Tab-separated table of C-alpha atoms (C1' of nucleotides) and ligand atoms in Angstrom:
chain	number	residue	atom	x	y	z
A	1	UNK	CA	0.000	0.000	0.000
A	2	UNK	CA	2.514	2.142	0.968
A	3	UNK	CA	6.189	2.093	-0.457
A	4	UNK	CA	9.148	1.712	1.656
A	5	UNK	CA	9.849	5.210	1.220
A	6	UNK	CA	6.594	6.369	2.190
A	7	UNK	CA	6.774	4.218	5.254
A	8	UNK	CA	9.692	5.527	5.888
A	9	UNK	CA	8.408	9.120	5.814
A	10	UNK	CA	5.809	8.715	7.927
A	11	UNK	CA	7.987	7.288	10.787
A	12	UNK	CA	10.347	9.932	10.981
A	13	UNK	CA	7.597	12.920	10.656
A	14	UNK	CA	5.761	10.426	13.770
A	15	UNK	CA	9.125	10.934	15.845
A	16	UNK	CA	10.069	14.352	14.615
A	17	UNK	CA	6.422	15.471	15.869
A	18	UNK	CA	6.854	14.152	18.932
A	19	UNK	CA	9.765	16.150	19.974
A	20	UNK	CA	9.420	19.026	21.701
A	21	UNK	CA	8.213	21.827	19.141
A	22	UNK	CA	10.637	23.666	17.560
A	23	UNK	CA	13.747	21.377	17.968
A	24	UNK	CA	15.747	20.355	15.874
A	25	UNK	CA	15.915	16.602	15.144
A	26	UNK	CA	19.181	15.464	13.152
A	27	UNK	CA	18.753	12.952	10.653
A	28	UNK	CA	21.779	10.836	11.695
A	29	UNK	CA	20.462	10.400	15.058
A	30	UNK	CA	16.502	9.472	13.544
A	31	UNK	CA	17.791	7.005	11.382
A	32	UNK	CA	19.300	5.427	14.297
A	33	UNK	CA	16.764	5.612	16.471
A	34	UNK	CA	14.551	4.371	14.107
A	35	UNK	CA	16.270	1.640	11.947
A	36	UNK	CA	16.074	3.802	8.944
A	37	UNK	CA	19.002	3.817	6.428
A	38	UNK	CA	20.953	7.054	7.101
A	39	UNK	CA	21.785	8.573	3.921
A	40	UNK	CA	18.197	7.598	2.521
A	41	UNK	CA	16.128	9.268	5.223
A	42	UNK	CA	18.071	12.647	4.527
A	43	UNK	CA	17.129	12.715	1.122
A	44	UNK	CA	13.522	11.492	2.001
A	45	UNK	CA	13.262	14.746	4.700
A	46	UNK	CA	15.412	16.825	1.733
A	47	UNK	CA	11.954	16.074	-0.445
A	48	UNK	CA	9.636	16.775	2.576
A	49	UNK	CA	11.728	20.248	2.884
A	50	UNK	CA	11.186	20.894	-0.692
A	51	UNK	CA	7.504	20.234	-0.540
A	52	UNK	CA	7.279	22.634	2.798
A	53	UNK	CA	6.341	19.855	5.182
A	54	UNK	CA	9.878	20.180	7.139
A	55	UNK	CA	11.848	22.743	7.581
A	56	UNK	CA	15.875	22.533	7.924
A	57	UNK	CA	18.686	24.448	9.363
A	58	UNK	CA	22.260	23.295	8.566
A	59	UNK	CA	25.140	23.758	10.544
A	60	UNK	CA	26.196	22.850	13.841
A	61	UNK	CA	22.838	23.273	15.969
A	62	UNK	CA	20.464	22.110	12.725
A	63	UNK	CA	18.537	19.466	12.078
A	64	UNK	CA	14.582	19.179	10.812
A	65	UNK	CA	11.800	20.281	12.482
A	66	UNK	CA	7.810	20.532	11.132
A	67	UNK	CA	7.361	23.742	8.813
A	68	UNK	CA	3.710	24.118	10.145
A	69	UNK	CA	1.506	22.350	13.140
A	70	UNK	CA	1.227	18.963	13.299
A	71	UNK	CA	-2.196	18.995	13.182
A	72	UNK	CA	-2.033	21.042	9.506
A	73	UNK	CA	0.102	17.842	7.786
A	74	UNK	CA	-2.341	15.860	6.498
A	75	UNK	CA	-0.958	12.185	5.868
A	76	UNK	CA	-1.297	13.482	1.992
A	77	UNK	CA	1.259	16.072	2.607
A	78	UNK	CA	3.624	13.421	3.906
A	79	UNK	CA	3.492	10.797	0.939
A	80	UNK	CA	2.540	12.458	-1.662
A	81	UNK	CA	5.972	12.998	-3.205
A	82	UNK	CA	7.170	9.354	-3.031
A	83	UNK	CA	3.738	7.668	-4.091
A	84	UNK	CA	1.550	7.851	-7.522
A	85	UNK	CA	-1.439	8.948	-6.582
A	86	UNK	CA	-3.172	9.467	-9.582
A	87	UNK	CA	-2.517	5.083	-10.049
A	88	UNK	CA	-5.335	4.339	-7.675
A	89	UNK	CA	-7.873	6.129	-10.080
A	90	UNK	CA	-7.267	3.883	-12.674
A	91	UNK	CA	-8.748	0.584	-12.704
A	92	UNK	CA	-7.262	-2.477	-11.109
A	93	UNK	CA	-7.226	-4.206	-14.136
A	94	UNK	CA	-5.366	-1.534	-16.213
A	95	UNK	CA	-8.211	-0.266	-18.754
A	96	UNK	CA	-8.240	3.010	-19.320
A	97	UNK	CA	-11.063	3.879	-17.513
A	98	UNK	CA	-12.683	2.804	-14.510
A	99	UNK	CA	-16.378	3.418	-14.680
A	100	UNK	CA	-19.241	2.169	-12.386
A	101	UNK	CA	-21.531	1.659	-15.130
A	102	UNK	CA	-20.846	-1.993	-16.421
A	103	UNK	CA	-18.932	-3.040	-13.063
A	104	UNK	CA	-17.010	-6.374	-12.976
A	105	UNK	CA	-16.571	-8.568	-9.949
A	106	UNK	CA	-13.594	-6.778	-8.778
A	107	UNK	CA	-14.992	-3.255	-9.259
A	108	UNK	CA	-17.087	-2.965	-6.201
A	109	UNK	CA	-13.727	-4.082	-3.814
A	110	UNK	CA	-11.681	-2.024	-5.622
A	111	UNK	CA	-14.054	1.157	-5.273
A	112	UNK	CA	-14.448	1.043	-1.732
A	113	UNK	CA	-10.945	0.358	-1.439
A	114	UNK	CA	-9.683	3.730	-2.741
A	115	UNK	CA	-11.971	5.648	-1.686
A	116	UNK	CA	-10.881	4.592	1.896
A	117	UNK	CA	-7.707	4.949	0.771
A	118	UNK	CA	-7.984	8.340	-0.135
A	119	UNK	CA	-10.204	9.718	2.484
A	120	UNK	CA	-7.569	8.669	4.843
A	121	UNK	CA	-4.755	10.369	3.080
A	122	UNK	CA	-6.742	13.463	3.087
A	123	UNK	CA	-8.688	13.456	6.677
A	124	UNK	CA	-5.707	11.721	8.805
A	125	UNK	CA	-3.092	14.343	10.460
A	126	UNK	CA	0.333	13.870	11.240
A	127	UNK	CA	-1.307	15.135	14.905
A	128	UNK	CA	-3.860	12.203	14.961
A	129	UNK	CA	-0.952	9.811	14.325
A	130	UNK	CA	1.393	11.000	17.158
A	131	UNK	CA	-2.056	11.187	19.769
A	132	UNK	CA	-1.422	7.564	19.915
A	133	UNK	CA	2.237	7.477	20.323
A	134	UNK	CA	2.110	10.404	22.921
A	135	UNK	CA	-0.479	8.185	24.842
A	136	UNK	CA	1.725	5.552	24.780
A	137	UNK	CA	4.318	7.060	25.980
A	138	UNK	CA	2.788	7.961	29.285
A	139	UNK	CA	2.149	4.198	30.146
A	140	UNK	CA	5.379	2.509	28.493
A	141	UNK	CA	8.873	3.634	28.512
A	142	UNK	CA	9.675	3.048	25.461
A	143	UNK	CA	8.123	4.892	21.982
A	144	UNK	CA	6.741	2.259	20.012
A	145	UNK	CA	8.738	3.251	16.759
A	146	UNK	CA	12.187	2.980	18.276
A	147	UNK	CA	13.703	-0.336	17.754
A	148	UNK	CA	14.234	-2.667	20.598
A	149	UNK	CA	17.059	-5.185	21.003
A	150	UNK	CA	19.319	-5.971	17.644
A	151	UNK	CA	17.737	-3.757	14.550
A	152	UNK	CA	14.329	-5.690	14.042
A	153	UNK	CA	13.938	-3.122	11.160
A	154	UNK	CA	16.977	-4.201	9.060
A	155	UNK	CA	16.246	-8.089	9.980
A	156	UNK	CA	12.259	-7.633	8.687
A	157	UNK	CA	13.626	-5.646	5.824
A	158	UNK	CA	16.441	-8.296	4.406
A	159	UNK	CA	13.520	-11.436	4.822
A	160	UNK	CA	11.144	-9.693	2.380
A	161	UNK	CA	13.232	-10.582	0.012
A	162	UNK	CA	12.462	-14.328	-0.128
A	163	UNK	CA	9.690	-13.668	-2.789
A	164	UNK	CA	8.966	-16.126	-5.717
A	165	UNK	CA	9.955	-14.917	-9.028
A	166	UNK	CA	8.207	-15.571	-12.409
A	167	UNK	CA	10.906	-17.249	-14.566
A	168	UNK	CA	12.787	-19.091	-12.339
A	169	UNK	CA	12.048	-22.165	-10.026
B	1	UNK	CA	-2.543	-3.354	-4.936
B	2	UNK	CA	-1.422	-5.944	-7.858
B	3	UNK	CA	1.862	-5.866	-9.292
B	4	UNK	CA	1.887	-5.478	-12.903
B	5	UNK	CA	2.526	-9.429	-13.039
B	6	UNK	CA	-0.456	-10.570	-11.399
B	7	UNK	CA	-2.535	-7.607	-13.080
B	8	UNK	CA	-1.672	-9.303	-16.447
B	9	UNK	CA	-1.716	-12.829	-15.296
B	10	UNK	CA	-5.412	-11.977	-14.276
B	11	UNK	CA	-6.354	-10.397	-17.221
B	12	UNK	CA	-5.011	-13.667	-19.755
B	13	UNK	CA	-6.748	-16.051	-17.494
B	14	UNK	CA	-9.725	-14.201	-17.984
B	15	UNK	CA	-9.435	-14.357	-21.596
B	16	UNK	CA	-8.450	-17.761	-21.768
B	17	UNK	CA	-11.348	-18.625	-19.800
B	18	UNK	CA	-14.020	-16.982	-21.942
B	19	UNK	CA	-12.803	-19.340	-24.718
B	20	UNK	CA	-15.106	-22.720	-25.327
B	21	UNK	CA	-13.951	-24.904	-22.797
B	22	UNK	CA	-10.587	-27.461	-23.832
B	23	UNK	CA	-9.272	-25.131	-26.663
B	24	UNK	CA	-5.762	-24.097	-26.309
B	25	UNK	CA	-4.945	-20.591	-26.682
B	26	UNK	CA	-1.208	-19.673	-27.781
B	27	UNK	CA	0.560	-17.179	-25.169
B	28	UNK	CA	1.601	-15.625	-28.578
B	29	UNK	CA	-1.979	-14.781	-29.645
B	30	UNK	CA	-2.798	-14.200	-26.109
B	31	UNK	CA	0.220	-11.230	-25.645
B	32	UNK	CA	-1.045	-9.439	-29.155
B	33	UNK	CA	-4.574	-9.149	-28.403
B	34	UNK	CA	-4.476	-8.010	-25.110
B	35	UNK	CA	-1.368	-5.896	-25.295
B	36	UNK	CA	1.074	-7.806	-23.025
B	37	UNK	CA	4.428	-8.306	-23.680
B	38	UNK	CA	4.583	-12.050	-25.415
B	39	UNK	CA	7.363	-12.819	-24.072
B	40	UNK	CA	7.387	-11.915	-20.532
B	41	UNK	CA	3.659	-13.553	-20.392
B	42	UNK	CA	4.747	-17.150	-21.623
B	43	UNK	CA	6.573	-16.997	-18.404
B	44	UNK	CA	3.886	-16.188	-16.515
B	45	UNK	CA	1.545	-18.791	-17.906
B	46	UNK	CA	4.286	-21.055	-17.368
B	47	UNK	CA	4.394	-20.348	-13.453
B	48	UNK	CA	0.774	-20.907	-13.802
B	49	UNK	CA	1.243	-24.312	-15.379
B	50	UNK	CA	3.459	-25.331	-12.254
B	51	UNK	CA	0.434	-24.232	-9.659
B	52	UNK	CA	-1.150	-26.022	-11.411
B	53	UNK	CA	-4.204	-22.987	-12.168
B	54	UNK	CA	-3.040	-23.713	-16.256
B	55	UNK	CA	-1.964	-26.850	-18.559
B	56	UNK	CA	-0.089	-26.342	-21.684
B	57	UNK	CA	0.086	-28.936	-24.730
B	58	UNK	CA	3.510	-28.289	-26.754
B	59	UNK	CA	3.698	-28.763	-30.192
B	60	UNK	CA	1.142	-28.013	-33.290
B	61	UNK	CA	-1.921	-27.058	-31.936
B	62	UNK	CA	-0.862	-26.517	-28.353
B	63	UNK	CA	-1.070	-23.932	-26.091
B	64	UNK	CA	-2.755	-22.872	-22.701
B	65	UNK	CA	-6.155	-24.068	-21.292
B	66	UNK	CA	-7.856	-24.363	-17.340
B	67	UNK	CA	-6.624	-26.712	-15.697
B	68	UNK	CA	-9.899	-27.396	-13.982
B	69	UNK	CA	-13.229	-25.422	-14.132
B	70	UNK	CA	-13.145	-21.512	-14.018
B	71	UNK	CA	-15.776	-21.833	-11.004
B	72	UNK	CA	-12.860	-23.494	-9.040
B	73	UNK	CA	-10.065	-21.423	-9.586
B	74	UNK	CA	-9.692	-18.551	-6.869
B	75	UNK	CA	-8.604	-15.076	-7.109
B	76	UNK	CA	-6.059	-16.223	-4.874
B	77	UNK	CA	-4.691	-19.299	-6.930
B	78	UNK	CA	-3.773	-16.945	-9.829
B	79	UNK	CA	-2.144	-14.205	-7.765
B	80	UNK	CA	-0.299	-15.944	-5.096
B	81	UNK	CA	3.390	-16.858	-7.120
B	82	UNK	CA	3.536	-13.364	-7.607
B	83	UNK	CA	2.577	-11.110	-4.759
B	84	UNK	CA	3.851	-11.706	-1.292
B	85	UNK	CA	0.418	-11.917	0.461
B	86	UNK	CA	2.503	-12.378	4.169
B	87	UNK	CA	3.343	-9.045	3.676
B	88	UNK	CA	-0.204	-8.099	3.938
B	89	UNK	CA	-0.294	-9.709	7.480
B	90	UNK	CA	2.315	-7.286	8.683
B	91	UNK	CA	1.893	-3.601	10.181
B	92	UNK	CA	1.795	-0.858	7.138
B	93	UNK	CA	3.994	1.051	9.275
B	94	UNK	CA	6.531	-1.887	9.749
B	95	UNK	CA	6.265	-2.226	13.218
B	96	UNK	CA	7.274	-6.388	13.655
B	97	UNK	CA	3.603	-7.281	15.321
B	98	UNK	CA	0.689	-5.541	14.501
B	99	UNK	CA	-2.286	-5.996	17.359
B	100	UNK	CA	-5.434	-4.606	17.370
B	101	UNK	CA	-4.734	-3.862	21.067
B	102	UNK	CA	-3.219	-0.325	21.062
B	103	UNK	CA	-3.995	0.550	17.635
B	104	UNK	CA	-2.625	3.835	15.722
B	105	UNK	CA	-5.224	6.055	14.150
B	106	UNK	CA	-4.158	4.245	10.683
B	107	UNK	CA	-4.860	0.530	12.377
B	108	UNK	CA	-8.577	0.293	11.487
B	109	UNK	CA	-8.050	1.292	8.103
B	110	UNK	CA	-5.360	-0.709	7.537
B	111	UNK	CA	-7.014	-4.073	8.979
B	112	UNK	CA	-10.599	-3.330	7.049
B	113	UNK	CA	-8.893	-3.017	3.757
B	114	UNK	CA	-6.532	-6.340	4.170
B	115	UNK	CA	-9.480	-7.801	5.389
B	116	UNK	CA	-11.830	-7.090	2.633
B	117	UNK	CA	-8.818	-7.530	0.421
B	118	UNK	CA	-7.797	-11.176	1.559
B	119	UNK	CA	-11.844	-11.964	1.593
B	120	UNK	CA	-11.782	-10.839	-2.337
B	121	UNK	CA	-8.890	-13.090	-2.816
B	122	UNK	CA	-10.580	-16.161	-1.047
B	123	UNK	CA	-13.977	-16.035	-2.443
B	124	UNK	CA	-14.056	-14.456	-5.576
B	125	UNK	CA	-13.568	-17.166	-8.284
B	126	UNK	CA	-12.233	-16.739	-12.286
B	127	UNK	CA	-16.036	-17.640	-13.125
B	128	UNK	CA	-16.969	-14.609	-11.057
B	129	UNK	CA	-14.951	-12.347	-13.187
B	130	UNK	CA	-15.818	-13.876	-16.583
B	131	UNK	CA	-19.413	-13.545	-15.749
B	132	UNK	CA	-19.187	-10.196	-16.222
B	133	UNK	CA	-17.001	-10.154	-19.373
B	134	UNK	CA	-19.584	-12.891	-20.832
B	135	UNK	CA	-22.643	-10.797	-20.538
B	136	UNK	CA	-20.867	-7.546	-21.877
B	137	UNK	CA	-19.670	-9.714	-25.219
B	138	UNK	CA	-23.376	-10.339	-25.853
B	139	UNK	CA	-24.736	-6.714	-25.962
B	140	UNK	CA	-21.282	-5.390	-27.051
B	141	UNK	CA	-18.991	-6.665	-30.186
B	142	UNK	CA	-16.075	-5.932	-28.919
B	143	UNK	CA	-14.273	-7.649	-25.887
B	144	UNK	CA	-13.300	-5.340	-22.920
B	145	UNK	CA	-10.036	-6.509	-22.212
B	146	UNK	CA	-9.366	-6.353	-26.142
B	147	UNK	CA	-7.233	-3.309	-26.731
B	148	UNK	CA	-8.810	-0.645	-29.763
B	149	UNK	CA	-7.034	1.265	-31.712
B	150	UNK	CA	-3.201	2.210	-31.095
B	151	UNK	CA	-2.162	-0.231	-28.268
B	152	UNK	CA	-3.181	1.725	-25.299
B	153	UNK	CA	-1.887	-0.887	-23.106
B	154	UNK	CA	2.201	-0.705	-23.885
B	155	UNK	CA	1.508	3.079	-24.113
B	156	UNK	CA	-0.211	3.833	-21.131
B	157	UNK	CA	2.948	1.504	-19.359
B	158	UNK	CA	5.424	3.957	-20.327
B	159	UNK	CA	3.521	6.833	-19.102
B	160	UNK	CA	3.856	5.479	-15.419
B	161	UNK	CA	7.627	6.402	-15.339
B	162	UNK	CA	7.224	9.783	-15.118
B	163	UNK	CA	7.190	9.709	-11.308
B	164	UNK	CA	8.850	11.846	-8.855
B	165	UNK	CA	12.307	10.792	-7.444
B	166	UNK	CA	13.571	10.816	-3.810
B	167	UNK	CA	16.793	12.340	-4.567
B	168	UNK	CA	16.960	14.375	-7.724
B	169	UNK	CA	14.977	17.620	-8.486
C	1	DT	C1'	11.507	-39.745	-40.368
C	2	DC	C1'	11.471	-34.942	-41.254
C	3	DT	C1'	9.401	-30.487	-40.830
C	4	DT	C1'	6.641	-27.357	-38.551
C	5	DT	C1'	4.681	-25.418	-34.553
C	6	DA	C1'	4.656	-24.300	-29.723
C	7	DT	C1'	5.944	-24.452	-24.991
C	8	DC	C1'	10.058	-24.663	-21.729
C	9	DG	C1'	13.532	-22.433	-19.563
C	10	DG	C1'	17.989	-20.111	-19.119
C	11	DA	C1'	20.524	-15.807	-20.008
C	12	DT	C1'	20.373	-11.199	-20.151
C	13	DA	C1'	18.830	-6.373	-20.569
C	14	DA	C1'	16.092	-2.261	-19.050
C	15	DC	C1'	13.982	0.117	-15.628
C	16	DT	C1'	12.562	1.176	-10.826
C	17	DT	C1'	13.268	1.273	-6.023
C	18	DT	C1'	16.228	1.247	-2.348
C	19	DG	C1'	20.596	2.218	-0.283
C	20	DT	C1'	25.654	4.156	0.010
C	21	DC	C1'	29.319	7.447	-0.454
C	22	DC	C1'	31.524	11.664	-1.047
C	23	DT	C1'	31.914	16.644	-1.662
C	24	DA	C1'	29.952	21.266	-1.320
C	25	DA	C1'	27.426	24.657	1.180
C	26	DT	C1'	26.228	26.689	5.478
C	27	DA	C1'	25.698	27.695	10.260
C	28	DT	C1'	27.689	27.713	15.064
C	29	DC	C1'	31.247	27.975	18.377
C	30	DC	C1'	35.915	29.037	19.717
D	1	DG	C1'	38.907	33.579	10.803
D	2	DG	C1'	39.234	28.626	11.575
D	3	DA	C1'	37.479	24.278	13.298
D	4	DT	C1'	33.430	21.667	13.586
D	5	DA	C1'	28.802	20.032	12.811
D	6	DT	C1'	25.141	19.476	9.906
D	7	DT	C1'	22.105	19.686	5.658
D	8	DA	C1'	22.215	19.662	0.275
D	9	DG	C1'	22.858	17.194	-3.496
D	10	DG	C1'	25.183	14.526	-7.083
D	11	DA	C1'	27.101	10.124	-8.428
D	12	DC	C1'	26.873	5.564	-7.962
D	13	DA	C1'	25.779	0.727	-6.263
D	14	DA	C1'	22.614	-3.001	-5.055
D	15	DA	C1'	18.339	-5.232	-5.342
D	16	DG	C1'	13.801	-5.990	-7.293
D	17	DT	C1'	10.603	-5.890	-11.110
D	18	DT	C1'	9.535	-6.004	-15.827
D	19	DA	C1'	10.775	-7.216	-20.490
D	20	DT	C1'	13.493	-9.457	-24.476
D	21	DC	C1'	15.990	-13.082	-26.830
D	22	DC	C1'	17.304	-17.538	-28.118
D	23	DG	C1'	18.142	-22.372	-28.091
D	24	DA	C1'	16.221	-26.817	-26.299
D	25	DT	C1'	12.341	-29.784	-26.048
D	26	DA	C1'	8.142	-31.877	-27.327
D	27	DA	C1'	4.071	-32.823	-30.093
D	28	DA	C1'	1.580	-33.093	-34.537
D	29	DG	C1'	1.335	-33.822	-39.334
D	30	DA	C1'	3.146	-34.866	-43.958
E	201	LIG	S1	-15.284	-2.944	-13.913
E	201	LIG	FE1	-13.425	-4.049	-13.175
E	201	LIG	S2	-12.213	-4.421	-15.051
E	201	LIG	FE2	-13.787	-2.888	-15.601
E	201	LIG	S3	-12.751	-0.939	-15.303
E	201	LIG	FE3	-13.789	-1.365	-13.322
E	201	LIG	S4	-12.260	-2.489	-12.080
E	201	LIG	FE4	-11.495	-2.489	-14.206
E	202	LIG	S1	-1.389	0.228	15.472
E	202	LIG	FE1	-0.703	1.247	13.556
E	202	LIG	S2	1.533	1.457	13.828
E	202	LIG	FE2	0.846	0.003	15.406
E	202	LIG	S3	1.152	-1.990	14.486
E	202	LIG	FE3	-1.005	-1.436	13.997
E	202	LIG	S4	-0.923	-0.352	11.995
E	202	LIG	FE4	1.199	-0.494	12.777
DNA sequence: TCTTTATCGGATAACTTTGTCCTAATATCC
DNA sequence: GGATATTAGGACAAAGTTATCCGATAAAGA
């Protein structure tokens, strides 16, 4: 549903939000925290800078920190750089259009599917996201994103890979 | 939601299944009419042929046909050798368990869509979707997943890689 | 048996996504 | 101003997905 990237994204905006506001969170130090490749994340939060979601001072002292309130990121904001939205208009079967008139078995799913799909992207705040996490915090000691024990992020990550492939046995 | 594997493996198996039942239908014929690359589907037919969904008959006069009825052939038997439907059990935020007990504001979605998603899979059959194709064939002349005119399907592929990049402007 | 027709299946190429590395630019602190 | 810390951004590498090519194999028909 959502590309590594994206998932990626909408980890570190989670941790960045929960930081006291107006900090500065380096990227070095999230992508430790939170199992993300390094050098990746930066240029994920570069993008997010360049679509106005972050905002980043360099130097000694910088780091990222949310351009506007939490509450005014909408979980749009956050992927829509890294994913193709305008895919999930076309039908599931690639025809060129997608048209409820003359439906086939699949069209109903896939309908109610994006629409939910969408109507999360655009109702669903970076704030209502990091409620949870906040709440969480208060009973547990440790944030639910940060890894635990020996990089369960990189382990997950590397066993994907096991997929079957189409040509070979 | 499909990759574009399983999008065309669906889409030949529907065809193939419209056909009067026991006829073989050449992956060649198959890859022209409905604008797949020939090629690249033989190999997916052939995966198909080793799940046993497909048999093929070498030689003059071969080709593809059902391996069994159309009515008993799931959603799920076509796609599974080429999505990774554990991946669908996991959390869309990559978290390594994914409870409904302390659930982020994306939980419910996420759980109501791989439900619905996984029920499609289970229950909907290739009958189901040929049903529909059927009935349009005998008011219309022309078969939906035909392509008209200019091959719209290899053209509307290329469009897709116009998409944004992480790291360059 | 020989030819023709197709699938089978390995090798490889093209493209996309994901990840790494290095240098430049910039801000802070001394 | 110089040392240091940090983002910016390009080049490149690795892995995954999609697509192409070609020879081997098998079946049918003359
Ligand atoms: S009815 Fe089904 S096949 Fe036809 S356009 Fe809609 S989703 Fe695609
Ligand atoms: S509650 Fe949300 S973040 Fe936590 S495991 Fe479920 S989907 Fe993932």
């Amino acid at each position: 549903m959502f590309s590594q990237t994206s998932e990626y994204a909408i980890r570190a905006l989670i941790e960045i939000a929960t930081r006291p506001e107006g900090e500065h969170v380096l990227s070095s130090e999230l992508g430790e925290s939170l199992g993300i490749p390094q050098h990746y994340l930066s240029k994920i939060l570069q993008q997010l800078v360049r679509t106005r979601v972050l905002k980043s001072v360099r130097g000694r002292s910088g780091g990222f920190r949310l351009a506007r309130s939490a509450a005014d990121i909408r979980l749009r904001d956050i992927v829509e750089p890294f994913e193709d939205l305008k895919k999930c208009e076309e039908c599931i079967l690639g025809q060129p259009v997608c048209s409820d008139a003359g439906a086939c078995p699949l069209h109903d799913f896939w309908g109610d599917v994006r629409e939910r799909y969408v109507n999360e992207l655009e109702t669903k705040s970076l704030a209502d996201l990091t409620d949870y996490q906040l709440k969480k915090l208060g009973s547990m000691n440790a944030g639910l994103f940060k890894r635990v024990g020996s990089v369960p992020g990189k382990e997950s990550l590397k066993q994907k890979s096991k997929r079957k492939k189409v040509g070979t046995k």
